[in-house]
Amino acid sequence: QVHLVESGGGLVQPGGSLRLSCGASGSIGAMAWYRQAPGKQREVVASATSGGGIFYTYSVKGRFTVSKDNTKNTMYLQMNSLKPEDTAIYYCNANVWSSAIGVYRGYWGQGTQVTVSS
């Protein structure tokens, strides 16, 4: 019954890298990564349409990359050159194919903490 499971968060020094993963129970269509820092609104970090269109919020352009592995039903967020302001809880969000009912359903991961600090 767990449709999206996140992993890969942790503590990293500024300039370091992390790769977040989100495993799905079925094929992934459109997908997105969000983050929320204390006292701030949730924001979209990156998103990808099923047709291949990709969006990154300006602050992460050139540093973050969203991707997926269709053979593993897993989506990723590769984060390089991390900065303290990247500290937040990161959430995956995706349309996941349900073969039981023959449609895509939207799901959220449980969230994973990313802390960038020296």
Tab-separated table of N, CA and C in Angstrom:
chain	number	residue	atom	x	y	z
A	1	GLN	N	0.816	-1.217	0.000
A	1	GLN	CA	0.000	0.000	0.000
A	1	GLN	C	0.847	1.263	0.000
A	2	VAL	N	2.155	1.122	0.199
A	2	VAL	CA	3.062	2.254	0.110
A	2	VAL	C	3.436	2.436	-1.355
A	3	HIS	N	3.024	3.560	-1.931
A	3	HIS	CA	3.181	3.758	-3.360
A	3	HIS	C	4.453	4.500	-3.761
A	4	LEU	N	4.957	5.371	-2.889
A	4	LEU	CA	6.200	6.083	-3.122
A	4	LEU	C	7.023	6.084	-1.846
A	5	VAL	N	8.250	5.585	-1.927
A	5	VAL	CA	9.140	5.505	-0.778
A	5	VAL	C	10.419	6.265	-1.085
A	6	GLU	N	10.707	7.288	-0.278
A	6	GLU	CA	11.870	8.124	-0.493
A	6	GLU	C	13.071	7.646	0.309
A	7	SER	N	14.248	7.932	-0.231
A	7	SER	CA	15.492	7.668	0.465
A	7	SER	C	16.572	8.596	-0.079
A	8	GLY	N	17.686	8.685	0.638
A	8	GLY	CA	18.835	9.424	0.148
A	8	GLY	C	19.145	10.721	0.858
A	9	GLY	N	18.277	11.164	1.740
A	9	GLY	CA	18.543	12.377	2.475
A	9	GLY	C	19.631	12.177	3.512
A	10	GLY	N	20.062	13.283	4.103
A	10	GLY	CA	21.088	13.205	5.118
A	10	GLY	C	21.778	14.533	5.322
A	11	LEU	N	22.883	14.483	6.045
A	11	LEU	CA	23.691	15.660	6.337
A	11	LEU	C	24.887	15.692	5.397
A	12	VAL	N	25.098	16.840	4.766
A	12	VAL	CA	26.204	16.994	3.838
A	12	VAL	C	26.799	18.389	3.997
A	13	GLN	N	28.088	18.505	3.739
A	13	GLN	CA	28.755	19.800	3.816
A	13	GLN	C	28.474	20.642	2.580
A	14	PRO	N	28.532	21.961	2.706
A	14	PRO	CA	28.372	22.805	1.523
A	14	PRO	C	29.325	22.385	0.412
A	15	GLY	N	28.792	22.364	-0.800
A	15	GLY	CA	29.563	21.921	-1.945
A	15	GLY	C	29.452	20.442	-2.223
A	16	GLY	N	28.858	19.700	-1.305
A	16	GLY	CA	28.711	18.270	-1.469
A	16	GLY	C	27.531	17.899	-2.343
A	17	SER	N	27.323	16.590	-2.473
A	17	SER	CA	26.272	16.068	-3.340
A	17	SER	C	25.443	15.011	-2.630
A	18	LEU	N	24.203	14.904	-3.027
A	18	LEU	CA	23.305	13.850	-2.586
A	18	LEU	C	22.422	13.448	-3.756
A	19	ARG	N	22.001	12.203	-3.748
A	19	ARG	CA	21.015	11.748	-4.719
A	19	ARG	C	19.812	11.196	-3.976
A	20	LEU	N	18.679	11.832	-4.178
A	20	LEU	CA	17.433	11.361	-3.597
A	20	LEU	C	16.769	10.378	-4.550
A	21	SER	N	16.169	9.343	-3.982
A	21	SER	CA	15.468	8.341	-4.769
A	21	SER	C	14.047	8.202	-4.272
A	22	CYS	N	13.171	7.856	-5.175
A	22	CYS	CA	11.778	7.624	-4.821
A	22	CYS	C	11.284	6.435	-5.623
A	23	GLY	N	11.069	5.323	-4.960
A	23	GLY	CA	10.618	4.111	-5.618
A	23	GLY	C	9.108	4.027	-5.636
A	24	ALA	N	8.559	3.686	-6.787
A	24	ALA	CA	7.122	3.635	-6.979
A	24	ALA	C	6.628	2.197	-7.125
A	25	SER	N	5.345	2.013	-6.915
A	25	SER	CA	4.723	0.703	-7.030
A	25	SER	C	4.355	0.348	-8.458
A	26	GLY	N	4.479	1.295	-9.365
A	26	GLY	CA	4.183	1.078	-10.768
A	26	GLY	C	4.930	2.078	-11.621
A	27	SER	N	4.637	2.075	-12.898
A	27	SER	CA	5.304	2.993	-13.824
A	27	SER	C	5.018	4.445	-13.465
A	28	ILE	N	6.034	5.285	-13.637
A	28	ILE	CA	5.939	6.695	-13.301
A	28	ILE	C	5.706	7.515	-14.561
A	29	GLY	N	4.712	8.380	-14.494
A	29	GLY	CA	4.466	9.324	-15.566
A	29	GLY	C	5.068	10.663	-15.225
A	30	ALA	N	4.240	11.691	-15.163
A	30	ALA	CA	4.721	12.994	-14.736
A	30	ALA	C	5.223	12.920	-13.301
A	31	MET	N	6.238	13.714	-12.972
A	31	MET	CA	6.832	13.652	-11.650
A	31	MET	C	7.375	15.010	-11.252
A	32	ALA	N	7.576	15.171	-9.962
A	32	ALA	CA	8.097	16.423	-9.450
A	32	ALA	C	8.759	16.201	-8.105
A	33	TRP	N	9.663	17.109	-7.758
A	33	TRP	CA	10.268	17.170	-6.441
A	33	TRP	C	9.928	18.513	-5.814
A	34	TYR	N	9.513	18.465	-4.560
A	34	TYR	CA	9.200	19.648	-3.781
A	34	TYR	C	10.107	19.697	-2.564
A	35	ARG	N	10.194	20.868	-1.970
A	35	ARG	CA	10.890	20.980	-0.695
A	35	ARG	C	10.206	22.026	0.169
A	36	GLN	N	10.371	21.863	1.470
A	36	GLN	CA	9.815	22.814	2.415
A	36	GLN	C	10.786	23.005	3.570
A	37	ALA	N	11.213	24.234	3.746
A	37	ALA	CA	12.072	24.598	4.856
A	37	ALA	C	11.224	25.186	5.971
A	38	PRO	N	11.708	25.132	7.220
A	38	PRO	CA	10.943	25.693	8.331
A	38	PRO	C	10.582	27.152	8.090
A	39	GLY	N	9.314	27.482	8.295
A	39	GLY	CA	8.857	28.845	8.125
A	39	GLY	C	8.640	29.278	6.696
A	40	LYS	N	8.815	28.376	5.750
A	40	LYS	CA	8.643	28.713	4.347
A	40	LYS	C	7.547	27.869	3.714
A	41	GLN	N	7.030	28.367	2.620
A	41	GLN	CA	6.048	27.613	1.860
A	41	GLN	C	6.717	26.472	1.111
A	42	ARG	N	5.952	25.433	0.856
A	42	ARG	CA	6.435	24.367	-0.003
A	42	ARG	C	6.640	24.910	-1.404
A	43	GLU	N	7.742	24.544	-2.036
A	43	GLU	CA	8.024	25.007	-3.376
A	43	GLU	C	8.414	23.847	-4.286
A	44	VAL	N	8.111	24.016	-5.552
A	44	VAL	CA	8.548	23.056	-6.560
A	44	VAL	C	10.025	23.274	-6.835
A	45	VAL	N	10.796	22.214	-6.750
A	45	VAL	CA	12.213	22.262	-7.061
A	45	VAL	C	12.453	21.900	-8.518
A	46	ALA	N	11.840	20.818	-8.956
A	46	ALA	CA	11.987	20.337	-10.316
A	46	ALA	C	10.770	19.524	-10.683
A	47	SER	N	10.440	19.506	-11.946
A	47	SER	CA	9.327	18.703	-12.420
A	47	SER	C	9.596	18.237	-13.834
A	48	ALA	N	8.934	17.161	-14.206
A	48	ALA	CA	9.077	16.612	-15.546
A	48	ALA	C	7.732	16.076	-16.004
A	49	THR	N	7.320	16.486	-17.175
A	49	THR	CA	6.081	15.983	-17.746
A	49	THR	C	6.327	14.623	-18.373
A	50	SER	N	5.242	13.910	-18.633
A	50	SER	CA	5.376	12.609	-19.277
A	50	SER	C	5.940	12.739	-20.685
A	51	GLY	N	5.784	13.918	-21.288
A	51	GLY	CA	6.308	14.157	-22.619
A	51	GLY	C	7.751	14.605	-22.669
A	52	GLY	N	8.388	14.778	-21.513
A	52	GLY	CA	9.800	15.116	-21.479
A	52	GLY	C	10.127	16.556	-21.141
A	53	GLY	N	9.122	17.390	-20.925
A	53	GLY	CA	9.386	18.757	-20.522
A	53	GLY	C	9.879	18.820	-19.087
A	54	ILE	N	10.927	19.594	-18.837
A	54	ILE	CA	11.551	19.660	-17.522
A	54	ILE	C	11.604	21.104	-17.043
A	55	PHE	N	11.307	21.290	-15.769
A	55	PHE	CA	11.355	22.590	-15.132
A	55	PHE	C	12.223	22.515	-13.884
A	56	TYR	N	13.047	23.542	-13.671
A	56	TYR	CA	13.799	23.709	-12.440
A	56	TYR	C	13.571	25.112	-11.906
A	57	THR	N	13.394	25.214	-10.614
A	57	THR	CA	13.352	26.544	-10.037
A	57	THR	C	14.727	27.185	-10.203
A	58	TYR	N	14.746	28.502	-10.365
A	58	TYR	CA	15.970	29.192	-10.761
A	58	TYR	C	17.137	28.923	-9.814
A	59	SER	N	16.868	28.830	-8.535
A	59	SER	CA	17.934	28.701	-7.554
A	59	SER	C	18.709	27.385	-7.652
A	60	VAL	N	18.157	26.388	-8.338
A	60	VAL	CA	18.840	25.096	-8.433
A	60	VAL	C	19.308	24.777	-9.846
A	61	LYS	N	19.037	25.647	-10.795
A	61	LYS	CA	19.447	25.390	-12.172
A	61	LYS	C	20.960	25.232	-12.265
A	62	GLY	N	21.363	24.205	-12.985
A	62	GLY	CA	22.776	23.915	-13.134
A	62	GLY	C	23.348	23.074	-12.022
A	63	ARG	N	22.589	22.869	-10.951
A	63	ARG	CA	23.068	22.091	-9.812
A	63	ARG	C	22.271	20.806	-9.601
A	64	PHE	N	20.971	20.851	-9.868
A	64	PHE	CA	20.092	19.702	-9.639
A	64	PHE	C	19.652	19.108	-10.969
A	65	THR	N	19.436	17.794	-10.973
A	65	THR	CA	18.950	17.104	-12.153
A	65	THR	C	17.885	16.091	-11.755
A	66	VAL	N	16.740	16.159	-12.397
A	66	VAL	CA	15.674	15.197	-12.158
A	66	VAL	C	15.714	14.136	-13.254
A	67	SER	N	15.482	12.897	-12.887
A	67	SER	CA	15.505	11.806	-13.851
A	67	SER	C	14.690	10.639	-13.309
A	68	LYS	N	14.537	9.611	-14.122
A	68	LYS	CA	13.897	8.394	-13.657
A	68	LYS	C	14.430	7.192	-14.399
A	69	ASP	N	14.308	6.045	-13.774
A	69	ASP	CA	14.682	4.769	-14.362
A	69	ASP	C	13.399	3.961	-14.508
A	70	ASN	N	12.931	3.824	-15.721
A	70	ASN	CA	11.661	3.157	-15.951
A	70	ASN	C	11.718	1.656	-15.676
A	71	THR	N	12.902	1.059	-15.740
A	71	THR	CA	13.023	-0.367	-15.450
A	71	THR	C	12.893	-0.657	-13.969
A	72	LYS	N	13.117	0.365	-13.141
A	72	LYS	CA	13.057	0.198	-11.692
A	72	LYS	C	11.894	0.948	-11.060
A	73	ASN	N	11.109	1.644	-11.869
A	73	ASN	CA	10.012	2.471	-11.352
A	73	ASN	C	10.512	3.414	-10.261
A	74	THR	N	11.631	4.057	-10.536
A	74	THR	CA	12.269	4.917	-9.551
A	74	THR	C	12.607	6.269	-10.156
A	75	MET	N	12.328	7.328	-9.420
A	75	MET	CA	12.685	8.679	-9.818
A	75	MET	C	13.780	9.201	-8.909
A	76	TYR	N	14.582	10.123	-9.444
A	76	TYR	CA	15.758	10.607	-8.747
A	76	TYR	C	15.851	12.123	-8.789
A	77	LEU	N	16.519	12.655	-7.794
A	77	LEU	CA	16.938	14.042	-7.817
A	77	LEU	C	18.414	14.071	-7.441
A	78	GLN	N	19.263	14.321	-8.418
A	78	GLN	CA	20.691	14.459	-8.175
A	78	GLN	C	20.972	15.904	-7.790
A	79	MET	N	21.571	16.098	-6.633
A	79	MET	CA	21.832	17.431	-6.105
A	79	MET	C	23.335	17.606	-5.934
A	80	ASN	N	23.894	18.544	-6.673
A	80	ASN	CA	25.316	18.852	-6.603
A	80	ASN	C	25.526	20.274	-6.116
A	81	SER	N	26.740	20.558	-5.690
A	81	SER	CA	27.100	21.901	-5.222
A	81	SER	C	26.091	22.428	-4.217
A	82	LEU	N	25.775	21.612	-3.240
A	82	LEU	CA	24.735	21.955	-2.282
A	82	LEU	C	25.120	23.159	-1.429
A	83	LYS	N	24.112	23.944	-1.106
A	83	LYS	CA	24.264	25.157	-0.319
A	83	LYS	C	23.421	25.053	0.946
A	84	PRO	N	23.775	25.789	1.991
A	84	PRO	CA	22.963	25.752	3.210
A	84	PRO	C	21.497	26.077	2.964
A	85	GLU	N	21.217	26.956	2.026
A	85	GLU	CA	19.832	27.309	1.741
A	85	GLU	C	19.047	26.196	1.063
A	86	ASP	N	19.712	25.115	0.678
A	86	ASP	CA	19.019	23.942	0.161
A	86	ASP	C	18.448	23.076	1.275
A	87	THR	N	18.779	23.382	2.505
A	87	THR	CA	18.293	22.605	3.641
A	87	THR	C	16.775	22.652	3.701
A	88	ALA	N	16.152	21.475	3.714
A	88	ALA	CA	14.697	21.378	3.712
A	88	ALA	C	14.304	19.910	3.775
A	89	ILE	N	13.022	19.677	3.956
A	89	ILE	CA	12.474	18.350	3.736
A	89	ILE	C	12.069	18.269	2.277
A	90	TYR	N	12.526	17.239	1.610
A	90	TYR	CA	12.247	17.052	0.192
A	90	TYR	C	11.208	15.961	0.009
A	91	TYR	N	10.260	16.219	-0.878
A	91	TYR	CA	9.171	15.290	-1.148
A	91	TYR	C	9.110	14.970	-2.636
A	92	CYS	N	8.951	13.709	-2.957
A	92	CYS	CA	8.682	13.343	-4.335
A	92	CYS	C	7.178	13.291	-4.561
A	93	ASN	N	6.789	13.544	-5.768
A	93	ASN	CA	5.389	13.534	-6.170
A	93	ASN	C	5.331	12.988	-7.589
A	94	ALA	N	4.453	12.029	-7.834
A	94	ALA	CA	4.431	11.425	-9.156
A	94	ALA	C	3.080	10.824	-9.475
A	95	ASN	N	2.779	10.790	-10.752
A	95	ASN	CA	1.675	9.993	-11.252
A	95	ASN	C	2.191	8.572	-11.448
A	96	VAL	N	1.536	7.622	-10.799
A	96	VAL	CA	1.969	6.232	-10.800
A	96	VAL	C	0.875	5.363	-11.400
A	97	TRP	N	1.265	4.516	-12.334
A	97	TRP	CA	0.302	3.664	-13.007
A	97	TRP	C	-0.230	2.589	-12.078
A	98	SER	N	-1.537	2.458	-12.051
A	98	SER	CA	-2.187	1.394	-11.301
A	98	SER	C	-2.788	0.416	-12.297
A	99	SER	N	-2.177	-0.749	-12.404
A	99	SER	CA	-2.685	-1.745	-13.346
A	99	SER	C	-4.025	-2.313	-12.899
A	100	ALA	N	-4.290	-2.255	-11.605
A	100	ALA	CA	-5.536	-2.796	-11.074
A	100	ALA	C	-6.751	-2.046	-11.593
A	101	ILE	N	-6.609	-0.737	-11.747
A	101	ILE	CA	-7.736	0.068	-12.199
A	101	ILE	C	-7.490	0.721	-13.545
A	102	GLY	N	-6.285	0.596	-14.075
A	102	GLY	CA	-5.993	1.062	-15.418
A	102	GLY	C	-5.888	2.560	-15.585
A	103	VAL	N	-5.400	3.248	-14.549
A	103	VAL	CA	-5.218	4.695	-14.613
A	103	VAL	C	-3.983	5.094	-13.826
A	104	TYR	N	-3.510	6.319	-14.069
A	104	TYR	CA	-2.485	6.926	-13.240
A	104	TYR	C	-3.131	7.579	-12.032
A	105	ARG	N	-2.473	7.432	-10.894
A	105	ARG	CA	-2.877	8.091	-9.661
A	105	ARG	C	-1.711	8.884	-9.106
A	106	GLY	N	-2.007	10.038	-8.538
A	106	GLY	CA	-0.980	10.872	-7.962
A	106	GLY	C	-0.680	10.494	-6.525
A	107	TYR	N	0.617	10.408	-6.180
A	107	TYR	CA	1.048	10.047	-4.842
A	107	TYR	C	2.193	10.933	-4.391
A	108	TRP	N	2.369	10.994	-3.074
A	108	TRP	CA	3.462	11.714	-2.443
A	108	TRP	C	4.347	10.757	-1.662
A	109	GLY	N	5.644	11.022	-1.692
A	109	GLY	CA	6.559	10.326	-0.815
A	109	GLY	C	6.434	10.849	0.600
A	110	GLN	N	7.077	10.158	1.532
A	110	GLN	CA	6.944	10.509	2.948
A	110	GLN	C	7.833	11.674	3.362
A	111	GLY	N	8.731	12.078	2.497
A	111	GLY	CA	9.651	13.161	2.790
A	111	GLY	C	10.975	12.655	3.323
A	112	THR	N	12.038	13.342	2.972
A	112	THR	CA	13.364	13.013	3.485
A	112	THR	C	14.112	14.311	3.781
A	113	GLN	N	14.785	14.350	4.920
A	113	GLN	CA	15.466	15.560	5.364
A	113	GLN	C	16.821	15.697	4.698
A	114	VAL	N	17.067	16.859	4.125
A	114	VAL	CA	18.369	17.220	3.587
A	114	VAL	C	18.897	18.403	4.387
A	115	THR	N	20.051	18.222	4.991
A	115	THR	CA	20.669	19.286	5.773
A	115	THR	C	22.052	19.567	5.223
A	116	VAL	N	22.297	20.813	4.847
A	116	VAL	CA	23.580	21.233	4.301
A	116	VAL	C	24.219	22.173	5.309
A	117	SER	N	25.273	21.710	5.937
A	117	SER	CA	25.897	22.482	6.998
A	117	SER	C	27.342	22.038	7.184
A	118	SER	N	28.183	22.987	7.555
A	118	SER	CA	29.561	22.682	7.863
A	118	SER	C	29.762	22.414	9.347
